[in-house]
Amino acid sequence: MIDQTRLKILVDGAKYDVSCSSSGSARRNSADGVGNAAFGGICHSFTQDGRCISLLKILLSNDCAFDCKYCPNRRSADVPRAHAAPEEICELVMEFYRRNYIEGLFLSSAVYQNPDYTMELLLRTVRLLREEYRFNGYIHLKGIPHADEALTRAAARYADRMSYNLELPSEQSLKLLAPQKTKASVLTPMGVLQTGREEAAALWKARTGKTERKGRGKFLPAGQTTQMIVGASPETDGKILRLSESLYRKFSLKRVYFSSYVPVVKDPLLPTVSAGLLREHRLYQADWLMRFYGFDSAEIVGEGENLAVEYDPKCAWALKNMHLFPVEINRADVETLLRVPGIGAKGAYKIVSARRFAKLTFEDLQKMRIVLKRARHFITCDGKFYGADNEERVRTALAVAERLDGAKQLSFFDGDEGGLLRKSERQSISLSVLDGTKNFLLHSTPSIAKSALDGQF
Amino acid sequence: MNARTVYFTGGTEEGFFTAVFDGYNQPNAYLTSEKNLQLGLGENLIRVQPDMEKVARVERKIKGLDARAIGDVRLALRHRDEDREQVAFLYVRQLVKTGKSVRGMLSVEGVRRMMDLRGQVLNEVHRLKGFLRFSETNEGVLYAPCSPDHDDVDLLASHFVARLNAPFVIHDVWRRKALLYDGRECIVAAVGDAEIVESEREKYFSSLWKKYYQSVNIAERKNLTQQKNYMPVRYWQFLNELS
Ligand code: SF4
C-alpha cells in the first residue's frame, strides 16, 4: 500500500500536467469488471485553484534521467525521490474508483533509468489494471519520448487516451530548455498512434461494414492530446495557434492544452514571472474558435502577433470584420450566428429552434437568456438594430463588457444553466455543414466542450 | 372572478397524468400535490386518485405528438419547485394545442419554464454522478449519503449499477429515501437514519484521498470563486476531502 509521503511526492510531480479530462471514451464495463467511461467526462471535485479533479493524476516515479530546465523532477534538482510499484497504483485506483472519488487514472512518469525501462513499467501497470484488476474506467497514459515504438503501441491497447507533451512550441526552445527532447521524439510516437487508430478503424470497417462509434474504438478510443507550456519561451500566440492547428490536422488530436508557465524552478534561462492566466485563457478561447466554430488560425491572429488582451478573440475578429455585420437573427444560418460575439453554441441552437415557431424580437432573446451585451452590436432582430452606432463605441462597449466579466472563465455556452446538451441537440448544431477542409477541427462535440468548460482543463 | 379548481394528487406520476386527464377541459384548473397544497378562498378542491386507464390515454396522446415529451415531463415532476405539476400541465396543454413538438419554442414562457425544470434536474443528476462519495462499511457495502435539491436519486441507478460490482446504498437523507442495490436488484425504499461503521481500510483510503486533494492543488493559482461556481457549497458537507 502506498503511504501519504510517497503519494504527495508523486502527485506533486504530476500536477502541472493540466489535462484532467475524462471525456471522449465510452468504454463499457465487463461482466466481472469494475467501471466504465462516461463519454462526456465527469468531474468529481474541484481544487482550490478551481480545476476539476476527474482522474487520479500520479507519477510512477519522479526520479528523472532527463534534465528539462523548467521541471521540478529534473535530474539536477535536489528533491526527494519516490517510486510506486504498479500494484500500488492499481490498488489506489480501484479503491478510489469504487468510492467514486475519480473517473480513472492519469498515469505518467519521469524518465526513470531510461525511456524503454520506464515505458515498460507504465505498460505493465495499465495491463495489470485492465487484465488482473478488471478495471474498465478511464485511463490516460502519458507516453515517454524516445521509447520503443512497440511498447508505445502495446500500451495504447489498454489506454483510452494517450498524450505526448510537446511542452515547448519550437525546436529552438526545446533545445534550450529540454535538451534531451526533440520535436521528433514527441511527434514520431504521435504519428505511430494516429496510424494505429486509423488502422483499427479501417479493420473495424472491413469487418462490420460500419464506422466505429465515437468513443468505442478499440485503439485509444479517446484519442490523443498534447500540452504546451506558454510563457517559458518567446513564441507568439500566432505561432502557438498555427502549431496547434497543424497538430489537430496531422494527428487528429482531441485537445491541445496550454499551461501558463509557473516559475517553480529558478534558472537563468527561465523567466522569473508567471505568464499569467489571461494569456492561457485567451489561447483556449482561440483554440475553441478553431475546434468548434470553424475559424482558421489565420483569421484569428497574425503569425507574429499575440491575441488581444482587451477582448476575447471572437470580438477581436468581429471588430476587424465589421463589414460582415450586423446579421439578422431570424435569417442568418448557424455558422454565421456562431461567429457573432457573445453567441455560443447553445445560444445559436436556441435561436435556430425558437425562430421556427415565431419571429424573434430583441426581448425574446433576452427572455431566452441569450447574453446580449456583446451580441447586440452585431445583430438585428427583425430588422431593428440595438447596438452602438459607431465602431469606436462598439469597441468601448466590448472592452467594458470584458472588464465587467473580469476575464473569468468565460463560457462560450452563455446562459447554459441546464448544462446538458442532448444528443439530438448536439447534432443540430453540428458544424459538419462547413466545407470539407474544416471538418478536421471538429473531433469533439459541444458536450465535451461543455465538460471542458466545466473545468476539465 | 373565476375561482381556481385545484386538482391535487399524492405526488406520483400516475396521479399527475390522471389529473391532466380530469382537469384538461377545466379552464381554471390548477394541478398540485397534497404536500404543496395551499388553500385559497372559494376554490374547488378535487383529490385525484390515480386511474391507470386515464394515465395510459394521456401518455398515448402525448407520445403521439412528441416522443420525448413524456420523459421531459417526468423529469420536471422531480423538481422541488412547488409549481412543477402546474408547469408540466401547461406544457402538455401547449403541446396538444400546437399539435406537434414544442421543445424548441423557447420564446414562450411556459415552454421555457418547463425546459428549465427539466434541465436543472438533469444537471443535478450529472453533478451527483461526480459528487457522491461512498464509504465502505464493515460488511463491504458502499454507502453514499446525499441531500439533493430534487427528487432524483433513483435516476442514478443505471450509472452506478453499471460501474460498481458491489452492493451499494445511495441515501437521500432529507427525503428519507434510499436507492438500494444488493448486487442484483435495485430498489427505492423509505429509510430512516443510517448507522455506519467504517472499516480500517476505509479510513486509510479516505485519508489518502484527502492527502491527494491537498497535493494536487496549485497554491499559486488560488481561485476560490471558480471552485465554488463549479462545486456549489451545498454539496460540500458530503465530500470527505472538504470536511
Ligand atoms: S523528462 Fe523532463 S519534464 Fe519529464 S520528468 Fe524528466 S525532467 Fe521533467
XYZ file of C-alpha atoms and ligand atoms in Angstrom:
708
model
C 0.000 0.000 0.000
C 1.223 3.436 -0.820
C 1.760 5.859 2.061
C 0.997 9.557 2.363
C 4.581 10.743 1.909
C 5.174 8.976 -1.376
C 1.705 9.855 -2.579
C 2.440 13.528 -2.024
C 5.762 13.424 -3.888
C 4.345 11.517 -6.846
C 1.301 13.779 -7.086
C 3.290 16.991 -6.726
C 5.370 15.944 -9.701
C 2.335 15.199 -11.838
C 0.046 18.078 -11.083
C 1.416 20.602 -13.551
C 0.102 18.500 -16.377
C -3.124 20.379 -16.899
C -5.135 17.728 -18.655
C -7.545 16.026 -16.315
C -10.308 15.404 -18.759
C -12.046 12.054 -18.618
C -14.059 12.606 -21.769
C -14.090 11.040 -25.201
C -14.376 7.380 -24.299
C -17.496 5.283 -23.936
C -15.708 2.153 -22.695
C -18.157 -0.350 -21.274
C -17.878 -2.482 -18.197
C -17.392 -6.226 -18.481
C -19.390 -8.827 -16.574
C -16.829 -9.289 -13.821
C -15.250 -5.869 -14.069
C -15.385 -2.530 -12.315
C -16.055 0.743 -14.020
C -16.854 2.266 -17.357
C -16.190 5.575 -19.050
C -18.701 8.395 -19.498
C -18.349 9.912 -22.952
C -18.766 13.488 -21.762
C -16.497 13.055 -18.761
C -17.360 13.661 -15.102
C -15.764 15.990 -12.579
C -15.537 14.570 -9.083
C -14.176 17.504 -7.183
C -12.610 20.906 -7.641
C -9.365 22.085 -6.143
C -8.923 25.466 -4.512
C -7.397 26.682 -7.758
C -10.727 25.920 -9.442
C -9.601 22.980 -11.555
C -11.646 19.855 -11.969
C -10.454 16.621 -10.428
C -11.548 13.805 -12.613
C -8.586 11.469 -12.731
C -6.025 10.294 -10.219
C -3.029 12.098 -11.615
C 0.158 10.469 -10.471
C 3.701 9.537 -11.472
C 5.185 6.065 -11.250
C 8.442 7.742 -10.402
C 9.784 11.280 -10.110
C 13.384 10.169 -10.443
C 14.356 11.525 -13.828
C 17.298 10.834 -16.083
C 16.489 13.914 -18.160
C 17.184 17.466 -17.224
C 14.464 19.755 -18.546
C 15.164 23.180 -17.128
C 11.603 24.050 -16.074
C 10.811 20.765 -14.391
C 10.909 20.160 -10.635
C 11.745 16.484 -11.271
C 14.802 17.130 -13.448
C 17.957 15.153 -12.753
C 19.887 18.083 -11.345
C 17.159 19.084 -8.871
C 17.685 18.368 -5.228
C 14.291 16.961 -4.296
C 13.095 13.829 -2.500
C 12.582 10.957 -4.950
C 9.889 8.324 -4.803
C 8.543 5.381 -6.766
C 5.330 3.431 -6.730
C 5.018 -0.193 -7.731
C 2.489 -0.977 -10.480
C 0.450 -2.959 -7.932
C 0.323 0.016 -5.601
C -1.012 2.243 -8.336
C -3.622 -0.347 -9.283
C -4.821 -0.739 -5.725
C -5.106 3.015 -5.294
C -7.108 3.374 -8.497
C -9.509 0.599 -7.544
C -10.108 1.894 -4.050
C -10.547 5.494 -5.173
C -12.780 4.498 -8.037
C -15.257 2.421 -6.048
C -15.649 5.260 -3.560
C -16.491 7.490 -6.511
C -13.535 9.820 -5.924
C -12.340 9.554 -9.529
C -13.233 8.563 -13.090
C -9.950 6.827 -13.630
C -6.207 7.192 -13.857
C -3.854 9.683 -15.469
C -0.532 7.935 -15.292
C 2.797 9.329 -16.243
C 6.341 9.105 -15.066
C 9.682 10.795 -15.054
C 12.215 9.030 -17.245
C 13.404 6.507 -14.689
C 16.732 4.964 -15.762
C 15.901 5.123 -19.473
C 12.890 5.638 -21.726
C 12.293 1.971 -22.553
C 12.530 0.861 -18.955
C 10.007 3.493 -17.914
C 7.648 2.756 -20.764
C 7.744 -0.920 -19.835
C 6.761 -0.082 -16.281
C 3.887 2.075 -17.499
C 2.750 -0.657 -19.829
C 2.899 -3.212 -17.035
C 0.765 -1.002 -14.822
C -2.026 -0.420 -17.313
C -2.056 -4.032 -18.424
C -2.292 -5.176 -14.821
C -5.078 -2.737 -14.164
C -7.129 -3.935 -17.098
C -6.365 -7.648 -17.017
C -5.874 -8.521 -13.350
C -7.907 -5.846 -11.615
C -10.523 -5.835 -14.364
C -10.726 -2.069 -14.370
C -12.836 -0.565 -17.150
C -12.771 3.050 -16.086
C -10.820 5.753 -17.875
C -7.072 5.563 -18.373
C -4.978 8.395 -19.734
C -1.368 7.434 -20.245
C 1.387 9.885 -20.845
C 3.931 8.405 -23.204
C 7.686 8.623 -22.770
C 9.627 10.240 -25.630
C 12.335 8.081 -27.240
C 10.731 4.839 -26.037
C 10.466 1.857 -28.354
C 7.606 2.041 -30.820
C 6.361 -1.456 -29.998
C 5.954 -0.500 -26.335
C 4.015 2.597 -27.286
C 1.639 0.610 -29.459
C 1.205 -2.083 -26.836
C 0.314 0.474 -24.165
C -2.257 2.071 -26.448
C -4.252 -1.177 -26.374
C -5.050 -0.588 -22.720
C -5.428 3.162 -22.524
C -8.381 5.330 -23.504
C -6.197 8.274 -24.302
C -2.503 8.947 -24.628
C -0.518 12.115 -24.708
C 2.943 13.128 -25.711
C 3.587 16.615 -24.493
C 5.293 18.979 -26.850
C 5.997 21.204 -23.831
C 7.651 23.948 -25.842
C 6.312 25.416 -29.047
C 9.528 25.332 -31.105
C 12.621 23.234 -31.739
C 14.962 26.000 -30.540
C 13.164 26.353 -27.249
C 13.238 22.608 -26.749
C 16.956 22.563 -27.421
C 17.499 25.292 -24.931
C 15.190 24.172 -22.151
C 14.641 20.448 -22.656
C 17.939 19.287 -24.127
C 17.126 15.556 -24.204
C 13.884 16.084 -26.086
C 13.407 16.916 -29.735
C 10.341 17.745 -31.697
C 10.689 14.396 -33.449
C 10.831 12.451 -30.185
C 7.326 13.729 -29.470
C 5.834 13.861 -32.949
C 7.041 10.426 -34.059
C 5.069 8.476 -31.426
C 2.064 10.739 -32.103
C 2.243 9.636 -35.717
C 2.586 5.986 -34.711
C -0.516 6.243 -32.546
C -2.511 8.064 -35.183
C -1.645 5.339 -37.673
C -2.726 2.783 -35.096
C -6.059 4.498 -34.721
C -6.609 4.660 -38.443
C -5.697 1.001 -38.877
C -8.045 -0.083 -36.103
C -10.867 1.984 -37.596
C -10.247 0.521 -41.069
C -10.171 -3.009 -39.668
C -13.481 -2.457 -37.930
C -14.982 -1.060 -41.085
C -13.778 -4.033 -43.118
C -15.172 -6.478 -40.589
C -18.513 -4.940 -39.784
C -19.147 -2.590 -42.666
C -19.783 0.170 -40.121
C -17.858 3.177 -38.933
C -16.573 2.945 -35.366
C -18.885 4.684 -32.974
C -17.467 7.715 -31.265
C -15.577 6.696 -28.151
C -15.927 2.975 -28.866
C -12.789 2.371 -30.883
C -10.504 -0.490 -29.932
C -7.347 1.591 -30.135
C -7.259 4.698 -27.934
C -10.998 5.433 -28.094
C -10.455 8.911 -26.652
C -7.571 9.727 -28.975
C -4.514 11.821 -28.231
C -3.825 15.165 -26.645
C -0.760 17.262 -26.066
C 0.335 20.150 -23.899
C 2.458 23.224 -24.375
C 3.883 25.488 -21.741
C 3.123 29.083 -22.547
C 5.387 31.897 -21.479
C 8.549 29.969 -20.661
C 9.859 30.724 -24.157
C 9.384 33.611 -26.601
C 6.910 32.151 -29.173
C 3.905 34.335 -30.023
C 0.267 33.295 -29.704
C 0.045 33.337 -33.502
C 2.851 30.811 -33.730
C 1.384 28.639 -30.973
C -2.058 28.569 -32.592
C -0.636 27.666 -36.003
C 1.274 24.837 -34.421
C -1.873 23.647 -32.633
C -3.835 23.797 -35.845
C -1.313 21.681 -37.683
C -1.313 19.161 -34.829
C -5.085 18.908 -34.964
C -4.826 18.316 -38.668
C -1.959 15.865 -38.735
C -2.690 13.744 -35.704
C -6.409 14.338 -35.200
C -5.625 15.464 -31.666
C -8.610 15.839 -29.382
C -7.147 18.704 -27.439
C -4.107 20.886 -27.224
C -3.674 22.035 -23.646
C -1.921 25.229 -22.728
C -0.261 25.574 -19.396
C 0.752 29.056 -18.442
C 4.255 28.968 -17.084
C 4.605 28.966 -13.296
C 8.149 29.591 -12.081
C 8.689 26.661 -9.732
C 12.300 26.373 -10.781
C 14.975 29.081 -10.815
C 17.269 29.109 -13.820
C 18.918 31.964 -15.722
C 17.286 30.675 -18.909
C 13.789 30.859 -17.449
C 11.531 33.839 -16.813
C 11.028 34.692 -13.154
C 7.381 35.626 -13.524
C 4.263 33.631 -14.314
C 2.848 34.004 -17.782
C -0.495 34.825 -16.233
C -3.804 33.145 -16.588
C -5.250 35.667 -19.020
C -2.903 34.657 -21.806
C -3.690 30.991 -21.251
C -7.390 31.830 -21.205
C -7.202 33.740 -24.488
C -5.384 30.847 -26.120
C -8.099 28.468 -25.004
C -10.730 30.805 -26.406
C -8.935 30.939 -29.732
C -8.446 27.180 -29.726
C -12.176 26.897 -29.169
C -12.898 29.011 -32.202
C -10.782 26.682 -34.305
C -12.316 23.490 -32.946
C -15.977 24.355 -32.671
C -16.686 27.483 -34.631
C -14.915 26.818 -37.890
C -12.226 29.508 -37.653
C -8.742 29.196 -39.129
C -5.779 30.295 -37.072
C -5.000 32.845 -39.778
C -8.374 34.519 -39.278
C -7.782 34.808 -35.556
C -4.296 36.249 -35.255
C -1.233 37.030 -37.382
C 1.721 34.672 -37.023
C 3.948 37.192 -35.305
C 1.216 38.611 -33.080
C -0.292 37.897 -29.707
C -4.009 37.758 -29.009
C -5.687 40.946 -27.879
C -5.861 41.391 -24.143
C -8.877 43.732 -24.047
C -11.376 41.445 -25.763
C -11.855 37.786 -26.454
C -10.608 36.559 -29.840
C -14.079 36.402 -31.368
C -14.720 40.052 -30.559
C -11.302 40.936 -31.903
C -12.078 39.112 -35.133
C -15.504 40.752 -35.458
C -14.016 44.213 -34.952
C -11.701 43.562 -37.864
C -14.635 42.379 -39.967
C -17.333 44.934 -39.267
C -18.448 44.823 -42.897
C -19.942 41.366 -42.243
C -22.281 42.709 -39.573
C -24.966 43.179 -38.422
C -26.616 39.869 -39.226
C -30.359 39.270 -38.987
C -31.136 36.874 -36.182
C -34.217 35.473 -37.897
C -32.396 34.519 -41.069
C -28.673 34.022 -40.503
C -27.526 30.418 -40.761
C -25.987 28.639 -37.788
C -22.407 29.148 -38.935
C -22.976 32.877 -39.171
C -24.672 33.023 -35.763
C -21.714 31.208 -34.246
C -19.471 33.984 -35.458
C -21.415 36.648 -33.584
C -19.533 37.757 -30.450
C -21.330 36.590 -27.325
C -23.423 33.948 -29.042
C -22.223 30.478 -28.260
C -23.223 27.058 -29.499
C -26.099 26.797 -27.068
C -27.334 30.288 -27.894
C -27.185 29.628 -31.622
C -29.105 26.434 -31.096
C -31.774 28.181 -29.042
C -32.210 30.865 -31.688
C -32.443 28.440 -34.565
C -35.028 26.279 -32.849
C -37.148 29.121 -31.457
C -37.371 31.031 -34.725
C -39.061 28.097 -36.377
C -42.138 28.922 -34.339
C -42.143 32.701 -34.347
C -40.203 35.731 -35.461
C -37.787 36.653 -32.666
C -37.503 40.108 -31.188
C -34.754 41.552 -29.025
C -36.969 40.965 -25.978
C -37.434 37.337 -26.952
C -33.678 36.881 -26.994
C -33.417 38.423 -23.554
C -36.123 36.157 -22.239
C -34.334 33.186 -23.740
C -31.349 34.279 -21.674
C -29.079 34.892 -24.595
C -26.424 37.234 -23.273
C -26.632 40.324 -25.424
C -24.138 42.769 -24.056
C -21.703 41.856 -26.821
C -24.043 40.401 -29.408
C -26.322 43.455 -29.597
C -23.730 45.358 -31.628
C -23.611 42.687 -34.295
C -27.204 41.658 -34.883
C -30.565 42.944 -35.989
C -33.798 41.494 -34.669
C -36.499 41.605 -37.278
C -34.662 44.465 -38.939
C -34.090 46.524 -35.804
C -30.621 47.314 -34.513
C -29.953 47.746 -30.797
C -26.219 48.309 -30.748
C -23.926 51.302 -30.611
C -23.952 53.488 -33.701
C -20.270 53.695 -34.459
C -17.288 51.433 -34.307
C -15.499 53.374 -31.629
C -18.434 52.972 -29.269
C -18.689 49.271 -30.044
C -15.040 48.908 -29.170
C -15.542 50.677 -25.868
C -18.658 48.673 -25.056
C -16.878 45.400 -25.718
C -13.909 46.373 -23.595
C -16.250 47.352 -20.759
C -18.155 44.091 -21.036
C -14.877 42.233 -20.821
C -13.741 44.140 -17.763
C -17.079 43.501 -16.053
C -16.698 39.805 -16.636
C -13.279 40.121 -15.094
C -11.935 37.648 -17.599
C -13.320 34.847 -15.526
C -13.501 31.511 -17.252
C -15.992 32.787 -19.790
C -18.454 30.386 -21.104
C -18.922 30.094 -24.816
C -22.169 28.490 -23.818
C -23.503 31.702 -22.338
C -26.590 31.161 -20.277
C -26.410 27.421 -20.440
C -27.686 26.684 -16.950
C -29.284 23.442 -17.976
C -25.865 22.177 -18.750
C -26.582 19.072 -20.682
C -26.885 19.162 -24.395
C -28.865 16.199 -25.557
C -27.589 14.121 -28.370
C -30.043 15.350 -30.933
C -29.331 18.920 -29.958
C -25.662 18.246 -30.478
C -26.417 17.109 -33.969
C -28.492 20.101 -34.823
C -25.631 22.415 -34.004
C -23.036 20.201 -35.553
C -20.838 22.143 -37.893
C -20.400 19.458 -40.477
C -22.094 21.756 -42.958
C -18.859 23.657 -43.238
C -16.798 22.918 -46.279
C -14.820 19.705 -46.122
C -11.486 21.240 -45.331
C -12.604 22.444 -41.957
C -14.218 19.287 -40.721
C -10.958 18.103 -39.258
C -11.324 20.602 -36.490
C -14.473 19.107 -35.167
C -13.476 15.917 -33.470
C -15.092 16.962 -30.256
C -18.753 17.599 -29.635
C -20.158 20.607 -27.830
C -20.995 18.375 -24.893
C -17.343 17.586 -24.498
C -16.633 21.233 -24.938
C -19.069 21.857 -22.145
C -17.331 19.476 -19.811
C -14.081 21.125 -20.691
C -15.615 24.433 -19.753
C -16.854 22.954 -16.539
C -13.271 22.970 -15.529
C -11.835 19.883 -17.119
C -8.863 21.749 -18.474
C -63.752 36.246 -10.941
C -63.421 32.617 -11.760
C -62.173 30.591 -8.829
C -59.491 28.013 -9.492
C -60.287 24.351 -9.454
C -57.418 22.717 -7.661
C -56.615 19.115 -8.534
C -54.262 17.638 -6.010
C -52.501 14.323 -6.248
C -50.482 12.105 -3.945
C -47.384 13.373 -5.711
C -46.938 10.416 -8.057
C -46.552 10.466 -11.829
C -49.715 8.424 -12.201
C -51.607 10.928 -10.085
C -50.317 13.711 -12.271
C -51.331 12.129 -15.567
C -54.754 11.322 -14.122
C -55.127 14.937 -13.041
C -54.159 16.096 -16.531
C -56.997 13.980 -17.864
C -59.514 15.248 -15.318
C -58.522 18.882 -15.474
C -57.808 19.267 -19.150
C -61.098 20.873 -20.105
C -61.384 22.966 -16.982
C -60.032 26.417 -17.933
C -59.114 27.339 -14.353
C -57.561 24.035 -13.426
C -54.543 24.169 -11.158
C -52.555 20.988 -10.572
C -50.544 20.380 -7.444
C -49.665 17.647 -4.997
C -51.012 17.309 -1.483
C -47.664 18.190 0.044
C -47.734 21.622 -1.547
C -51.448 22.162 -1.286
C -52.404 25.680 -0.240
C -55.997 26.604 0.267
C -57.396 29.731 -1.335
C -60.813 31.255 -0.715
C -63.648 29.853 -2.754
C -61.517 27.325 -4.587
C -62.838 23.969 -5.625
C -60.681 21.192 -4.285
C -60.547 17.859 -6.024
C -58.473 14.972 -4.750
C -57.229 12.896 -7.648
C -56.930 9.131 -7.333
C -54.611 7.569 -9.890
C -56.529 5.831 -12.635
C -54.344 3.725 -14.873
C -56.704 3.903 -17.796
C -56.586 7.705 -17.812
C -52.833 7.607 -17.372
C -52.490 5.382 -20.421
C -54.701 7.636 -22.517
C -52.842 10.794 -21.607
C -49.477 9.158 -22.190
C -50.562 7.847 -25.556
C -51.771 11.268 -26.589
C -48.522 12.936 -25.539
C -46.317 10.308 -27.162
C -48.223 10.669 -30.389
C -47.343 14.360 -30.525
C -43.749 14.279 -29.268
C -41.919 11.104 -28.316
C -39.627 12.961 -25.943
C -42.246 14.973 -24.093
C -43.161 12.200 -21.654
C -39.579 11.934 -20.497
C -39.326 15.705 -20.196
C -42.471 15.856 -18.077
C -41.311 13.031 -15.829
C -38.030 14.782 -15.220
C -39.694 18.101 -14.450
C -42.015 16.442 -11.926
C -38.971 15.613 -9.823
C -38.079 19.260 -9.422
C -38.519 20.705 -5.972
C -40.348 23.738 -7.400
C -43.828 23.834 -5.858
C -45.370 24.722 -9.201
C -43.890 21.749 -11.020
C -47.224 19.979 -11.638
C -48.774 23.144 -12.993
C -45.779 23.912 -15.192
C -45.882 20.402 -16.615
C -49.648 20.623 -17.075
C -49.457 23.870 -19.017
C -46.698 22.356 -21.121
C -48.909 19.421 -22.019
C -51.695 21.832 -22.920
C -49.353 23.837 -25.121
C -48.239 20.631 -26.802
C -51.774 19.481 -27.521
C -52.788 22.927 -28.713
C -49.800 23.192 -31.055
C -50.239 19.656 -32.308
C -46.515 18.901 -32.587
C -43.330 19.091 -30.534
C -42.887 22.421 -28.747
C -39.475 21.777 -27.156
C -37.791 24.422 -29.252
C -40.466 27.068 -28.678
C -38.228 28.921 -26.274
C -39.758 32.337 -26.755
C -42.864 31.035 -24.973
C -42.567 31.330 -21.218
C -44.383 28.117 -20.348
C -42.081 26.093 -22.541
C -39.026 27.802 -21.138
C -40.072 27.120 -17.545
C -40.710 23.508 -18.294
C -37.352 23.063 -20.033
C -35.634 24.863 -17.168
C -37.073 22.468 -14.609
C -36.087 19.519 -16.718
C -32.609 20.886 -17.314
C -31.989 21.617 -13.654
C -32.939 18.092 -12.662
C -30.671 16.591 -15.310
C -27.915 18.928 -14.285
C -28.118 17.807 -10.697
C -28.100 14.159 -11.702
C -24.932 14.808 -13.660
C -23.342 16.556 -10.700
C -24.268 13.799 -8.293
C -22.520 11.292 -10.523
C -19.357 13.143 -9.637
C -20.018 14.433 -6.142
C -21.347 11.327 -4.408
C -18.853 9.800 -2.014
C -19.152 6.194 -0.975
C -17.614 4.864 2.153
C -17.193 1.183 2.723
C -18.855 -0.355 5.745
C -17.564 -3.273 7.751
C -19.823 -5.566 5.762
C -18.415 -4.377 2.444
C -21.421 -2.257 1.456
C -20.754 1.072 -0.226
C -22.771 3.838 1.366
C -23.250 7.369 -0.004
C -25.379 9.918 1.832
C -26.572 12.992 -0.053
C -29.190 15.691 0.069
C -30.138 16.614 -3.481
C -32.295 19.602 -4.354
C -34.586 17.442 -6.452
C -36.122 14.020 -6.044
C -33.673 12.240 -8.269
C -31.535 9.614 -6.505
C -33.212 6.766 -8.366
C -32.043 8.321 -11.642
C -28.531 7.383 -10.558
C -29.293 3.681 -10.538
C -28.176 2.678 -14.012
C -24.993 4.730 -13.786
C -23.722 3.134 -10.593
C -25.059 -0.349 -11.244
C -23.057 -0.393 -14.462
C -19.852 0.621 -12.684
C -19.744 -0.898 -9.246
C -19.702 -4.612 -8.689
C -20.620 -4.294 -5.035
C -23.830 -3.695 -3.116
C -24.448 -0.010 -2.523
C -26.828 2.436 -0.871
C -27.457 5.997 -2.042
C -29.267 7.733 0.752
C -31.288 10.916 0.274
C -31.154 11.944 3.925
C -33.585 14.821 3.568
C -36.338 12.893 1.779
C -35.573 9.847 3.911
C -35.411 7.505 0.980
C -32.652 5.432 -0.483
C -31.640 3.622 -3.610
C -30.571 0.144 -2.588
C -28.592 -2.283 -4.715
C -27.834 -5.767 -3.451
C -25.625 -6.820 -6.318
C -28.526 -7.999 -8.439
C -31.507 -5.752 -7.988
C -32.076 -2.087 -7.425
C -34.976 -0.706 -5.387
C -36.010 2.584 -3.848
C -37.104 2.359 -0.230
C -38.133 4.653 2.584
C -35.414 4.658 5.193
C -34.730 6.440 8.453
C -31.304 7.217 9.806
C -28.366 5.115 8.812
C -25.756 3.930 11.229
C -22.450 3.244 9.577
C -19.375 1.550 10.937
C -16.428 2.284 8.704
C -13.667 -0.237 8.237
C -9.997 0.477 8.979
C -9.302 0.192 5.278
C -11.962 2.797 4.681
C -10.259 5.263 6.975
C -6.934 4.620 5.313
C -8.122 5.318 1.783
C -10.278 8.206 2.853
C -7.221 9.868 4.384
C -5.149 9.126 1.263
C -7.824 10.845 -0.791
C -7.646 13.909 1.446
C -3.892 13.940 1.000
C -4.329 13.655 -2.740
C -6.791 16.505 -2.770
C -4.353 18.791 -0.943
C -1.348 17.748 -3.003
C -2.881 18.244 -6.424
C -3.766 21.866 -5.694
C -1.550 24.567 -7.170
C -1.325 27.164 -4.427
C -0.045 29.945 -6.723
C -3.317 29.821 -8.623
C -5.848 30.042 -5.845
C -9.303 30.731 -7.246
C -11.988 30.009 -4.685
C -14.757 31.712 -6.651
C -14.293 29.370 -9.534
C -14.132 26.388 -7.210
C -17.487 27.351 -5.721
C -19.063 28.028 -9.089
C -18.259 24.563 -10.276
C -18.882 22.855 -6.973
C -21.611 24.701 -5.052
C -21.079 24.785 -1.306
C -24.305 22.909 -0.605
C -22.658 19.718 -1.837
C -19.620 20.110 0.390
C -20.986 18.538 3.554
C -20.844 15.127 1.912
C -17.407 15.481 0.327
C -14.866 13.833 2.590
C -11.946 15.774 1.119
C -13.512 19.010 2.345
C -14.596 18.002 5.823
S 11.548 14.275 -18.882
Fe 11.832 16.430 -18.437
S 9.755 17.138 -17.980
Fe 9.707 14.901 -17.843
S 10.085 14.471 -15.686
Fe 12.036 14.392 -16.724
S 12.883 16.438 -16.456
Fe 10.698 16.568 -16.033
